[in-house]
Short mmCIF file of C-alpha atoms in Angstrom, two decimals:
data_model
loop_
_atom_site.label_atom_id
_atom_site.label_comp_id
_atom_site.label_asym_id
_atom_site.label_seq_id
_atom_site.Cartn_x
_atom_site.Cartn_y
_atom_site.Cartn_z
CA MET H 1 0.00 0.00 0.00
CA THR H 2 1.71 3.15 -1.24
CA TRP H 3 0.85 6.68 -2.33
CA ARG H 4 2.83 9.38 -4.04
CA LEU H 5 3.62 12.75 -2.53
CA GLY H 6 4.55 14.47 -5.75
CA ASP H 7 7.41 12.37 -7.08
CA LEU H 8 8.02 10.66 -3.72
CA THR H 9 6.48 7.25 -2.99
CA VAL H 10 5.57 6.48 0.62
CA ASN H 11 4.00 3.53 2.39
CA ARG H 12 0.55 4.44 3.68
CA ILE H 13 1.48 3.75 7.31
CA GLY H 14 4.02 6.27 8.48
CA PHE H 15 5.31 7.45 11.84
CA GLY H 16 4.43 10.63 13.72
CA ALA H 17 7.19 12.04 15.93
CA MET H 18 5.05 14.37 18.08
CA ARG H 19 5.09 12.03 21.10
CA LEU H 20 8.69 10.95 20.68
CA PRO H 21 10.43 13.63 22.84
CA GLN H 22 8.35 12.99 25.98
CA ARG H 23 6.12 10.57 27.82
CA GLY H 24 2.49 11.55 28.31
CA THR H 25 0.82 14.55 26.76
CA ALA H 26 2.62 16.32 23.94
CA PHE H 27 3.70 19.92 24.57
CA ASP H 28 3.25 19.62 28.34
CA ARG H 29 6.27 21.45 29.73
CA ARG H 30 6.09 19.26 32.84
CA ALA H 31 6.14 16.03 30.85
CA GLU H 32 8.92 13.55 31.49
CA PRO H 33 11.41 13.43 28.61
CA ARG H 34 11.48 10.04 26.90
CA ASP H 35 14.55 7.84 27.28
CA ARG H 36 16.85 8.80 24.43
CA GLY H 37 17.95 5.27 23.68
CA GLN H 38 14.37 4.05 23.48
CA ALA H 39 13.36 6.87 21.13
CA ILE H 40 16.25 6.13 18.79
CA GLU H 41 15.47 2.41 18.91
CA VAL H 42 11.84 3.03 17.93
CA LEU H 43 12.83 5.21 14.97
CA ARG H 44 15.31 2.67 13.65
CA ARG H 45 12.84 -0.17 14.15
CA ALA H 46 10.18 1.80 12.27
CA VAL H 47 12.42 2.00 9.22
CA GLU H 48 13.27 -1.71 9.54
CA LEU H 49 9.52 -2.46 9.48
CA GLY H 50 9.11 -0.55 6.24
CA VAL H 51 8.10 2.90 7.43
CA ASN H 52 9.44 5.48 4.98
CA HIS H 53 7.26 8.48 5.90
CA VAL H 54 8.16 10.32 9.12
CA ASP H 55 6.18 13.36 10.25
CA THR H 56 7.90 15.89 12.48
CA ALA H 57 8.33 19.59 13.33
CA ALA H 58 10.92 21.82 14.96
CA PHE H 59 8.37 22.62 17.68
CA TYR H 60 8.18 18.96 18.73
CA PHE H 61 10.43 19.02 21.77
CA SER H 62 10.48 18.46 25.51
CA ALA H 63 12.81 19.83 28.18
CA THR H 64 15.78 17.76 26.92
CA ARG H 65 14.62 16.06 23.72
CA SER H 66 13.99 17.33 20.19
CA ALA H 67 12.13 15.16 17.68
CA ASN H 68 14.20 16.47 14.78
CA GLU H 69 17.47 15.85 16.59
CA LEU H 70 16.37 12.32 17.51
CA ILE H 71 15.46 11.62 13.88
CA ASN H 72 18.82 12.96 12.72
CA SER H 73 20.75 10.90 15.27
CA ALA H 74 18.79 7.72 14.63
CA LEU H 75 18.43 7.72 10.87
CA SER H 76 21.19 9.85 9.33
CA PRO H 77 22.63 9.14 6.82
CA TYR H 78 19.06 8.84 5.65
CA PRO H 79 17.82 5.95 3.50
CA GLU H 80 17.19 7.07 -0.07
CA ASP H 81 13.49 6.26 0.11
CA LEU H 82 12.85 7.96 3.46
CA VAL H 83 10.49 10.94 3.22
CA ILE H 84 10.57 13.39 6.13
CA VAL H 85 7.57 15.71 6.34
CA THR H 86 7.78 18.72 8.60
CA LYS H 87 5.55 21.69 9.27
CA VAL H 88 5.94 25.40 9.86
CA GLY H 89 3.78 28.23 11.13
CA PRO H 90 3.62 27.56 14.89
CA GLY H 91 6.63 28.19 17.08
CA ARG H 92 7.66 27.77 20.71
CA THR H 93 10.20 29.47 22.95
CA PRO H 94 13.06 27.30 24.28
CA GLN H 95 11.02 27.08 27.50
CA GLY H 96 8.13 25.56 25.55
CA GLU H 97 5.73 28.52 25.48
CA TRP H 98 3.76 29.00 22.28
CA LEU H 99 4.57 31.99 20.10
CA PRO H 100 2.18 33.82 17.76
CA LEU H 101 1.83 32.22 14.33
CA ALA H 102 4.83 33.05 12.18
CA THR H 103 4.50 35.90 9.72
CA PRO H 104 5.22 35.08 6.07
CA ARG H 105 8.71 36.57 6.39
CA GLN H 106 9.45 34.43 9.46
CA LEU H 107 8.75 31.16 7.59
CA ARG H 108 12.20 31.13 5.99
CA GLY H 109 13.79 31.02 9.43
CA GLN H 110 11.55 28.14 10.46
CA VAL H 111 12.42 26.21 7.30
CA GLU H 112 16.12 26.83 7.89
CA GLU H 113 15.80 25.67 11.51
CA ASN H 114 14.28 22.38 10.35
CA LEU H 115 17.11 21.99 7.83
CA ARG H 116 19.73 22.53 10.56
CA GLN H 117 18.11 20.15 13.03
CA LEU H 118 17.55 17.40 10.48
CA GLY H 119 20.92 17.86 8.79
CA ARG H 120 19.37 18.22 5.34
CA ASP H 121 20.05 20.52 2.40
CA HIS H 122 16.36 20.48 1.49
CA LEU H 123 13.09 19.39 3.08
CA ASP H 124 11.05 16.70 1.33
CA VAL H 125 7.63 18.10 2.25
CA VAL H 126 6.73 21.17 4.30
CA ASN H 127 3.18 21.62 5.58
CA LEU H 128 1.94 25.09 6.36
CA ARG H 129 0.00 24.64 9.59
CA VAL H 130 -2.82 27.15 9.63
CA SER H 131 -3.99 28.66 12.90
CA GLY H 132 -6.44 31.54 12.87
CA LEU H 133 -5.79 32.46 9.23
CA ASP H 134 -8.76 32.93 6.94
CA ASP H 135 -6.50 33.68 3.98
CA LEU H 136 -3.22 31.77 3.84
CA SER H 137 -2.12 33.17 0.48
CA ALA H 138 0.73 35.36 1.74
CA HIS H 139 2.17 32.52 3.83
CA PHE H 140 1.88 29.96 1.07
CA GLU H 141 3.43 32.32 -1.47
CA GLN H 142 6.47 32.54 0.80
CA LEU H 143 6.76 28.75 0.98
CA ALA H 144 6.38 28.55 -2.79
CA ALA H 145 9.29 30.99 -3.10
CA LEU H 146 11.40 28.81 -0.80
CA GLN H 147 10.45 25.84 -2.98
CA GLN H 148 11.71 27.72 -6.01
CA ASP H 149 14.94 28.40 -4.10
CA GLY H 150 15.42 24.64 -3.68
CA LEU H 151 14.93 24.51 0.09
CA ILE H 152 11.64 22.60 -0.17
CA ARG H 153 10.70 19.80 -2.58
CA HIS H 154 6.92 19.65 -2.07
CA LEU H 155 4.28 21.66 -0.21
CA GLY H 156 1.35 20.62 1.96
CA LEU H 157 -1.19 22.05 4.37
CA SER H 158 -2.21 21.28 7.93
CA ASN H 159 -5.23 22.12 10.10
CA ILE H 160 -7.15 23.68 7.22
CA ARG H 161 -10.67 24.18 5.94
CA PRO H 162 -11.62 23.42 2.32
CA HIS H 163 -11.34 27.02 1.11
CA HIS H 164 -7.70 27.09 2.26
CA LEU H 165 -6.89 24.30 -0.19
CA ASP H 166 -8.40 26.33 -3.04
CA GLN H 167 -6.31 29.35 -2.03
CA ALA H 168 -3.11 27.32 -1.92
CA GLN H 169 -3.67 25.50 -5.19
CA ARG H 170 -3.96 28.81 -7.00
CA ILE H 171 -0.36 29.47 -5.90
CA ALA H 172 1.47 26.13 -6.10
CA PRO H 173 0.78 22.36 -6.16
CA VAL H 174 -0.30 20.78 -2.87
CA VAL H 175 0.68 17.14 -2.25
CA CYS H 176 -0.96 16.53 1.14
CA VAL H 177 -3.48 17.81 3.65
CA GLN H 178 -2.99 16.97 7.32
CA ASN H 179 -6.10 17.43 9.47
CA SER H 180 -7.49 16.11 12.72
CA TYR H 181 -9.65 13.10 11.82
CA GLY H 182 -10.39 9.55 12.88
CA LEU H 183 -13.09 7.04 13.69
CA GLY H 184 -15.81 9.01 15.50
CA HIS H 185 -13.69 12.15 15.31
CA HIS H 186 -14.68 15.04 13.01
CA PRO H 187 -17.08 13.15 10.71
CA GLU H 188 -17.76 16.50 9.05
CA GLN H 189 -14.38 16.00 7.39
CA ASP H 190 -15.70 13.06 5.34
CA ASP H 191 -16.56 15.18 2.31
CA PHE H 192 -13.17 16.91 2.42
CA VAL H 193 -11.44 13.53 2.50
CA GLY H 194 -13.26 12.80 -0.75
CA VAL H 195 -12.30 16.14 -2.28
CA CYS H 196 -8.63 15.47 -1.59
CA GLY H 197 -8.93 12.04 -3.22
CA GLU H 198 -10.55 13.55 -6.32
CA ARG H 199 -7.67 16.01 -6.62
CA GLY H 200 -5.00 13.35 -6.09
CA ILE H 201 -3.91 14.87 -2.79
CA ALA H 202 -2.93 12.71 0.18
CA TYR H 203 -5.14 13.13 3.23
CA VAL H 204 -3.11 12.52 6.38
CA PRO H 205 -5.14 12.40 9.62
CA PHE H 206 -3.63 13.21 12.97
CA PHE H 207 -5.39 11.90 16.09
CA ALA H 208 -6.47 8.89 13.99
CA LEU H 209 -6.13 6.63 17.03
CA THR H 210 -7.85 8.76 19.63
CA GLY H 211 -11.48 8.91 18.57
CA ALA H 212 -13.91 11.63 19.45
CA ASN H 213 -12.29 12.56 22.76
CA GLN H 214 -8.81 12.87 21.28
CA GLU H 215 -6.31 12.36 24.08
CA ALA H 216 -8.70 11.82 26.99
CA GLY H 217 -11.14 9.13 27.98
CA THR H 218 -13.11 6.79 25.77
CA SER H 219 -16.03 7.22 23.41
CA ALA H 220 -19.24 5.39 22.60
CA ASP H 221 -17.80 3.79 19.48
CA ASP H 222 -15.25 1.97 21.66
CA ASP H 223 -17.78 -0.82 22.20
CA VAL H 224 -17.96 -1.52 18.46
CA VAL H 225 -14.21 -1.16 18.03
CA THR H 226 -13.48 -3.46 20.97
CA GLU H 227 -15.94 -6.08 19.79
CA ILE H 228 -14.48 -6.20 16.28
CA ALA H 229 -10.94 -6.16 17.64
CA HIS H 230 -11.69 -9.12 19.90
CA ALA H 231 -13.26 -11.08 17.04
CA ARG H 232 -10.27 -10.36 14.77
CA ASN H 233 -7.64 -11.01 17.47
CA ALA H 234 -6.43 -7.48 16.90
CA SER H 235 -5.98 -4.39 19.06
CA PRO H 236 -8.51 -1.54 19.04
CA ALA H 237 -5.78 0.71 17.65
CA GLN H 238 -5.32 -1.64 14.71
CA ILE H 239 -9.05 -1.56 13.97
CA ARG H 240 -9.04 2.24 14.06
CA LEU H 241 -6.07 2.41 11.70
CA ALA H 242 -7.57 -0.16 9.32
CA TRP H 243 -10.84 1.80 9.21
CA THR H 244 -8.96 5.02 8.48
CA LEU H 245 -6.98 3.43 5.65
CA ALA H 246 -10.23 2.10 4.20
CA ARG H 247 -11.46 5.69 3.67
CA GLY H 248 -9.52 5.82 0.41
CA PRO H 249 -6.21 4.86 -1.23
CA HIS H 250 -5.01 8.44 -0.78
CA VAL H 251 -5.43 8.33 3.02
CA LEU H 252 -2.17 7.93 4.94
CA VAL H 253 -1.76 7.46 8.69
CA ILE H 254 1.06 8.64 10.95
CA PRO H 255 0.51 7.01 14.36
CA GLY H 256 3.16 7.92 16.89
CA THR H 257 4.48 5.83 19.75
CA GLY H 258 7.56 5.38 21.88
CA ASP H 259 6.79 1.69 22.44
CA PRO H 260 8.36 -0.87 20.05
CA GLU H 261 5.45 -3.31 20.46
CA HIS H 262 2.85 -0.66 19.69
CA LEU H 263 4.95 0.32 16.68
CA ARG H 264 4.85 -3.24 15.37
CA GLN H 265 1.08 -3.43 15.86
CA ASN H 266 0.56 -0.13 14.07
CA VAL H 267 2.54 -1.26 11.03
CA GLU H 268 0.75 -4.61 10.95
CA ALA H 269 -2.60 -2.81 10.80
CA GLY H 270 -1.84 -2.20 7.14
CA ARG H 271 -2.42 -5.89 6.46
CA LEU H 272 -5.81 -5.93 8.19
CA SER H 273 -8.69 -5.93 5.69
CA LEU H 274 -12.05 -5.18 7.28
CA THR H 275 -15.18 -6.88 5.97
CA THR H 276 -18.11 -5.00 4.49
CA ASP H 277 -20.15 -5.72 7.61
CA GLU H 278 -17.38 -4.51 9.91
CA LEU H 279 -16.97 -1.31 7.90
CA THR H 280 -20.73 -0.69 7.97
CA ARG H 281 -20.81 -0.99 11.75
CA LEU H 282 -17.75 1.21 12.20
CA ASP H 283 -19.10 3.79 9.74
CA ALA H 284 -22.29 4.02 11.80
CA ALA H 285 -20.26 4.60 14.97
CA HIS H 286 -18.22 7.22 13.15
CA LEU H 287 -21.28 9.14 11.99
CA ASN H 288 -22.56 9.23 15.55
CA GLY H 289 -19.53 11.38 16.25
CA SER H 290 -19.17 9.70 19.63
#
């Protein structure tokens, strides 16, 4: 199962590095930094298992760990087929406090910071993460200029609404859209998932494993998920990933974990084919938005 991000081919199950620098909740300044050796082991094991799409950002860091630095240490020199996707727009102080969204002129510095941390001379894919912008044109024009300068190979978008995609595509090609989506989580995104497929754009959900309540608690669809998982001798996370992948061949997933066993299970979810009946039941739970 593969998809193309421009001229780059990736397996549809990738790896998200957001949780790699710390244990517990991402971006919590009180979170315990993850053991460095374990983080590096998980990254190397991911590549051994066939993962060739790693999602990261310069603002993914804890008190003593940086996702980009861990990726650089674990995987450099990088395999030829490895695609590293990063994102710009948000920023954090060294103490972890959030900064205002970058201005268009500040995006070059963010791109250069990712290049330094990753040890690259160009970035494979850069997503503009939108926060509070109704019109992203000025920001995306700046990224398109950096693409023309050779610092970026392909461009994507994150945390957007449909009209943002139209704005961006008038400026430069878009290879991926990364939005919050999953089983029972943001069913209003269903139509947009279809739009991306029609345009040949990868749709890359984040929070695909967390359901309606994201990082806290459980949701009503857990009963259906658990029942199907038990019948298939699979984990609930594998069922969620398999359902997400079934939304279309252009849908990619980037589950993150610091646990080697969870990593293996996530990758194996790509071989899990849900039946029509199972998909019908899961679709109903999804539409409940529970």
